[in-house]
Amino acid sequence: MKIYINPAKNKWTEIIQRPQINNAALKNIVSEILLSVKQNGDEAIKKYSLQFDGVELNDLKVSDEEIKAALLVVDNELKNAIQLAKENIEKFHRSQKEEVKIIETSAGVMCWRRSVAIDKVGLYIPGGTAPLFSTLLMLGIPAVLADCREIIVCTPADKNGKVNPVILYVAHLLGLKNIYKIGGVQAIAAMAYGTESIPSVYKIFGPGNQYVTTAKQIISSEGIAIDMPAGPSEVAVYADESYNPTFVASDLLSQAEHGGDSQVLLVTASQQIVDNVKKEIDLQLKLLSRKEKIEKSLINSRFVIMENINDAFDLLNEYAPEHLIIASDNAELLSEKVINAGSVFLGHYSPESAGDYASGTNHTLPTNGYAKAYSGVSLDSFVKKITFQKLSKEGLKNIGNAVEVMAVAEGLDAHKNAVLMRFKNL
Amino acid sequence: MKIYINPAKNKWTEIIQRPQINNAALKNIVSEILLSVKQNGDEAIKKYSLQFDGVELNDLKVSDEEIKAALLVVDNELKNAIQLAKENIEKFHRSQKEEVKIIETSAGVMCWRRSVAIDKVGLYIPGGTAPLFSTLLMLGIPAVLADCREIIVCTPADKNGKVNPVILYVAHLLGLKNIYKIGGVQAIAAMAYGTESIPSVYKIFGPGNQYVTTAKQIISSEGIAIDMPAGPSEVAVYADESYNPTFVASDLLSQAEHGGDSQVLLVTASQQIVDNVKKEIDLQLKLLSRKEKIEKSLINSRFVIMENINDAFDLLNEYAPEHLIIASDNAELLSEKVINAGSVFLGHYSPESAGDYASGTNHTLPTNGYAKAYSGVSLDSFVKKITFQKLSKEGLKNIGNAVEVMAVAEGLDAHKNAVLMRFKNL
């Protein structure tokens, strides 16, 4: 844990620094796997699943029987929790639907745009240390709401060839039928290029480790869309004198448990707050199951004392956190200072974990400072907004001359001609 | 010009094929320039401007005097045309502003999102054969409407160190003050990394040649956002019996004049239509100034006779054209079949050139089939949509249990703890 007191601006670069990843070495390994799947399809997928996940797969697709069996395993308390989360996520994402608005820009010139679902999308759900069924809710619900015609899900199987039953339960609940039990770079490759049993898609969503992230970056540069670039998860908490040290500590700890590379940043006005939060962290940490991971993550955490509130938010905006918690009675007012963040949690009763699971907002958010230019996943991520225009004869009369004059000024007389030929016919 | 008659589906891949670009060789050249600018700043910029554009630059920034001089050169007819275009583009893009909607997902759980401008953006305006001031309108207007705080423009100077006066006029009209007279890869590098005189930005917009496109692709994989991946411009026209051959020919020609690698596709129900359009192309072509370029582009054009209308639109959706013109009395009805396209022009009096300049829609659109997953530039391209949430005590009571249950099921007990600590306090 590093503490900064009223750091000068030239110190900020150090404070907002994210963990560096050695990309070149990673890229070579990942490129080789991508190419192999592109060339050898299912055979390569099976080879890498054995090599990396230690699982021998016959069928890559999850069968109806496997899904039926999974439904029986998930207990009712969890089913009810998932149902509540689903309803809230649906409500919030449904509100993002855009109505068609026809705009008459000049008389007779009608312009509008229509949101059309991306026809084929692929959702990657990591397995690994925790089965992230919540991510399937966060990606699957907007994909279904957007009306994507083909939605496929890739998620790794365990060593017995089984996919986590809660993931299968959620897929079933959302009506998703095409689930493939593969993970890692080979899953990204399968969705990007297609194989004998897995169809290719136009856009790939979902978090993953460094290998998956690098694979997504490479296929993105090949023209397949991805949700966003990614890095380790992170939270920044701003706490003023109205804070509750127990709450703030619990929020920092919940972020830190994601893993050793998670980022935790506390910005606050006084040394007193820092001291109290540290004390609370020590108390709560003892009882947590992921204690070792959390301790590793806390080593890299930064506590910043910033007496000037505008400087504090300037620093937070420079950091551009994935999650920003404003632990203040004045959270709503302070939130107007936020320029760069993925998702913002206001007040003392809005823990990040609410948004991670069940409040309704999406938890797939820009990390690593990408919040300066990227939004989190929303319904928008699953549609293209196609523009349309229809000009009446009168409409063309009204703007045709401007088009001609501008086309000529750009040296494009065939552009002018397209108007001229119509004018002759009016 | 290649003609296909009711092509079977296995022929479609050939029809929708775009020109291939040798990326590896390009990448090496471009990477070297990027690195050099990153390391040597303005000095490298000046070196490459001399080497590639044949211009010796002292100041990189366009001065107030240069802008004042430009204003005197642009004639009134063009100023009026630009004014009309500006108003229409503003109207359409202003209609894309999203109001904040507060959604109460569960009682006491308030979620909303707010569009916040990307703080720093860079607009690249190519010089080359034509001064594309219309592109500055298409990028500058939404950047200003979105309220981006820092908007910089890069556009190459001619051999005398002068920027095209119409580009300077448009910049002035939009209130853009930071214009740098540099182009090519070095301009993209400057905006990505910053130099002594050019600030770095978070997102870079604008078209360019293969070098510029490759540079944008590389800096995008480094985490700087770009508008979209790009390829040569293209149009697809669907014409049924209600078509006017003169109009259709003029539309195909206006696309073809962009350059030898432009793509032109005509899909229609009968041989008769193809023959008549070809005749009209020959007639009109003779009078056009860019005849040679157009002839080169027409060699690669494809005319497809598709008797079945659903097959016709399936093929068009597979092609996913940047521009789609539906030359039919039933254009609006047919437009419901459109799944993949950048911008769609309906009926006989909506030439692509209307949208290129003055109707109000944006002309920065996804090419190369990217319309399957990408939208064109809009107001959305200049903002991030940040989500916010505020839970009251009651709100946390209503969803807290679901959060706890789901967190435990994912093995994340510090996530549960963040709720539990607050429950203890209720």
Short mmCIF file of C-alpha atoms in Angstrom, two decimals, chain A residues 133-304:
data_model
loop_
_atom_site.label_atom_id
_atom_site.label_comp_id
_atom_site.label_asym_id
_atom_site.label_seq_id
_atom_site.Cartn_x
_atom_site.Cartn_y
_atom_site.Cartn_z
CA PHE A 133 -22.40 -16.78 -14.52
CA SER A 134 -23.07 -13.10 -13.71
CA THR A 135 -21.12 -12.17 -16.84
CA LEU A 136 -23.42 -14.37 -18.89
CA LEU A 137 -26.36 -12.36 -17.51
CA MET A 138 -24.59 -9.10 -18.35
CA LEU A 139 -23.82 -10.11 -21.94
CA GLY A 140 -26.70 -12.45 -22.72
CA ILE A 141 -29.52 -10.15 -21.62
CA PRO A 142 -28.66 -7.21 -23.92
CA ALA A 143 -27.88 -9.63 -26.77
CA VAL A 144 -31.37 -11.11 -26.45
CA LEU A 145 -33.02 -7.68 -26.00
CA ALA A 146 -31.22 -6.38 -29.09
CA ASP A 147 -32.61 -9.39 -30.97
CA CYS A 148 -29.31 -10.79 -32.21
CA ARG A 149 -30.25 -13.74 -34.41
CA GLU A 150 -27.32 -15.98 -33.60
CA ILE A 151 -25.87 -15.86 -30.10
CA ILE A 152 -23.19 -18.36 -29.21
CA VAL A 153 -21.54 -18.89 -25.85
CA CYS A 154 -18.07 -20.30 -25.24
CA THR A 155 -17.03 -21.31 -21.74
CA PRO A 156 -14.38 -23.80 -20.69
CA ALA A 157 -15.19 -27.25 -19.34
CA ASP A 158 -13.62 -28.68 -16.23
CA LYS A 159 -11.30 -31.69 -16.38
CA ASN A 160 -14.31 -34.00 -16.61
CA GLY A 161 -15.64 -32.19 -19.64
CA LYS A 162 -18.45 -30.52 -17.72
CA VAL A 163 -19.48 -26.88 -17.83
CA ASN A 164 -20.46 -25.21 -14.55
CA PRO A 165 -24.18 -25.90 -14.00
CA VAL A 166 -25.05 -22.33 -12.98
CA ILE A 167 -23.70 -21.08 -16.31
CA LEU A 168 -25.88 -23.63 -18.09
CA TYR A 169 -28.85 -22.65 -15.95
CA VAL A 170 -28.44 -18.98 -16.87
CA ALA A 171 -28.03 -19.81 -20.56
CA HIS A 172 -31.24 -21.82 -20.43
CA LEU A 173 -33.05 -19.04 -18.58
CA LEU A 174 -32.06 -16.56 -21.30
CA GLY A 175 -33.02 -18.96 -24.10
CA LEU A 176 -29.45 -19.41 -25.33
CA LYS A 177 -29.02 -22.82 -26.94
CA ASN A 178 -25.60 -22.79 -28.58
CA ILE A 179 -23.08 -23.30 -25.82
CA TYR A 180 -19.62 -24.65 -26.54
CA LYS A 181 -17.41 -26.07 -23.83
CA ILE A 182 -14.19 -24.41 -24.87
CA GLY A 183 -12.15 -21.62 -23.37
CA GLY A 184 -8.98 -19.61 -23.79
CA VAL A 185 -7.47 -18.37 -27.03
CA GLN A 186 -8.93 -21.34 -28.90
CA ALA A 187 -12.46 -20.19 -28.05
CA ILE A 188 -11.79 -16.68 -29.37
CA ALA A 189 -10.26 -18.18 -32.52
CA ALA A 190 -13.28 -20.45 -33.03
CA MET A 191 -15.73 -17.54 -32.80
CA ALA A 192 -13.57 -15.34 -35.04
CA TYR A 193 -12.88 -17.81 -37.84
CA GLY A 194 -15.48 -20.55 -37.36
CA THR A 195 -14.76 -24.28 -37.30
CA GLU A 196 -16.66 -27.38 -38.42
CA SER A 197 -18.85 -27.23 -35.31
CA ILE A 198 -18.65 -23.59 -34.20
CA PRO A 199 -20.00 -20.76 -36.37
CA SER A 200 -18.03 -17.55 -36.80
CA VAL A 201 -19.52 -14.31 -35.46
CA TYR A 202 -19.21 -10.60 -36.23
CA LYS A 203 -18.50 -9.39 -32.70
CA ILE A 204 -17.00 -11.06 -29.63
CA PHE A 205 -17.74 -10.05 -26.04
CA GLY A 206 -16.43 -11.05 -22.66
CA PRO A 207 -13.59 -10.84 -20.20
CA GLY A 208 -10.64 -13.19 -19.87
CA ASN A 209 -7.06 -13.58 -18.81
CA GLN A 210 -4.11 -11.98 -20.60
CA TYR A 211 -4.15 -14.64 -23.31
CA VAL A 212 -7.84 -14.15 -24.09
CA THR A 213 -7.42 -10.37 -23.99
CA THR A 214 -4.49 -10.52 -26.39
CA ALA A 215 -6.41 -12.85 -28.71
CA LYS A 216 -9.32 -10.41 -28.80
CA GLN A 217 -6.95 -7.56 -29.55
CA ILE A 218 -5.41 -9.45 -32.48
CA ILE A 219 -8.69 -10.54 -34.06
CA SER A 220 -9.95 -6.98 -33.59
CA SER A 221 -7.08 -5.69 -35.72
CA GLU A 222 -8.19 -8.26 -38.32
CA GLY A 223 -11.60 -6.57 -38.53
CA ILE A 224 -13.76 -8.65 -36.17
CA ALA A 225 -15.38 -6.35 -33.64
CA ILE A 226 -14.84 -6.77 -29.89
CA ASP A 227 -16.63 -5.22 -26.94
CA MET A 228 -13.62 -3.20 -25.76
CA PRO A 229 -9.92 -3.54 -24.94
CA ALA A 230 -9.38 -4.89 -21.42
CA GLY A 231 -7.05 -4.97 -18.46
CA PRO A 232 -7.30 -6.02 -14.81
CA SER A 233 -10.36 -4.90 -12.86
CA GLU A 234 -10.13 -1.81 -10.64
CA VAL A 235 -12.00 0.46 -8.26
CA ALA A 236 -11.40 3.99 -7.07
CA VAL A 237 -13.17 5.21 -3.95
CA TYR A 238 -13.57 8.86 -3.06
CA ALA A 239 -14.42 9.28 0.62
CA ASP A 240 -15.09 12.53 2.47
CA GLU A 241 -15.79 13.14 6.16
CA SER A 242 -19.30 11.67 5.82
CA TYR A 243 -17.75 8.25 5.03
CA ASN A 244 -18.20 5.03 6.92
CA PRO A 245 -14.77 3.34 7.31
CA THR A 246 -16.32 -0.14 7.50
CA PHE A 247 -18.14 0.32 4.19
CA VAL A 248 -15.17 1.85 2.40
CA ALA A 249 -12.86 -0.94 3.57
CA SER A 250 -15.34 -3.59 2.43
CA ASP A 251 -15.52 -2.01 -1.04
CA LEU A 252 -11.75 -1.88 -1.42
CA LEU A 253 -11.50 -5.50 -0.29
CA SER A 254 -14.20 -6.69 -2.66
CA GLN A 255 -12.25 -5.28 -5.57
CA ALA A 256 -8.94 -6.64 -4.30
CA GLU A 257 -10.29 -10.19 -4.13
CA HIS A 258 -10.45 -10.38 -7.95
CA GLY A 259 -6.78 -11.18 -8.04
CA GLY A 260 -3.25 -10.00 -7.48
CA ASP A 261 -3.32 -7.61 -10.42
CA SER A 262 -6.52 -5.87 -9.32
CA GLN A 263 -6.19 -2.14 -8.73
CA VAL A 264 -7.48 -0.37 -5.65
CA LEU A 265 -7.28 3.41 -5.23
CA LEU A 266 -8.59 5.48 -2.33
CA VAL A 267 -8.73 9.25 -2.67
CA THR A 268 -9.71 11.22 0.38
CA ALA A 269 -9.25 14.54 2.13
CA SER A 270 -7.50 13.50 5.33
CA GLN A 271 -4.93 11.25 6.93
CA GLN A 272 -7.54 10.34 9.54
CA ILE A 273 -9.75 8.69 6.91
CA VAL A 274 -6.81 6.74 5.53
CA ASP A 275 -5.86 5.50 8.98
CA ASN A 276 -9.38 4.41 9.85
CA VAL A 277 -9.92 2.62 6.57
CA LYS A 278 -6.60 0.78 6.97
CA LYS A 279 -7.64 -0.37 10.43
CA GLU A 280 -10.93 -1.65 9.08
CA ILE A 281 -9.21 -3.45 6.22
CA ASP A 282 -7.04 -5.33 8.69
CA LEU A 283 -10.08 -6.33 10.73
CA GLN A 284 -12.20 -7.56 7.81
CA LEU A 285 -9.36 -9.19 5.89
CA LYS A 286 -8.86 -11.89 8.50
CA LEU A 287 -12.26 -13.38 7.82
CA LEU A 288 -12.10 -13.49 4.02
CA SER A 289 -11.48 -16.70 2.07
CA ARG A 290 -9.33 -15.06 -0.60
CA LYS A 291 -7.00 -13.48 1.96
CA GLU A 292 -3.77 -14.27 0.08
CA LYS A 293 -5.00 -12.85 -3.23
CA ILE A 294 -6.26 -9.74 -1.47
CA GLU A 295 -3.00 -9.14 0.35
CA LYS A 296 -1.12 -9.39 -2.92
CA SER A 297 -3.45 -6.89 -4.54
CA LEU A 298 -3.29 -4.50 -1.58
CA ILE A 299 0.49 -4.20 -1.94
CA ASN A 300 -0.13 -2.31 -5.18
CA SER A 301 -3.00 -0.25 -3.85
CA ARG A 302 -2.68 3.53 -3.54
CA PHE A 303 -4.13 5.81 -0.90
CA VAL A 304 -4.06 9.46 -1.85
#
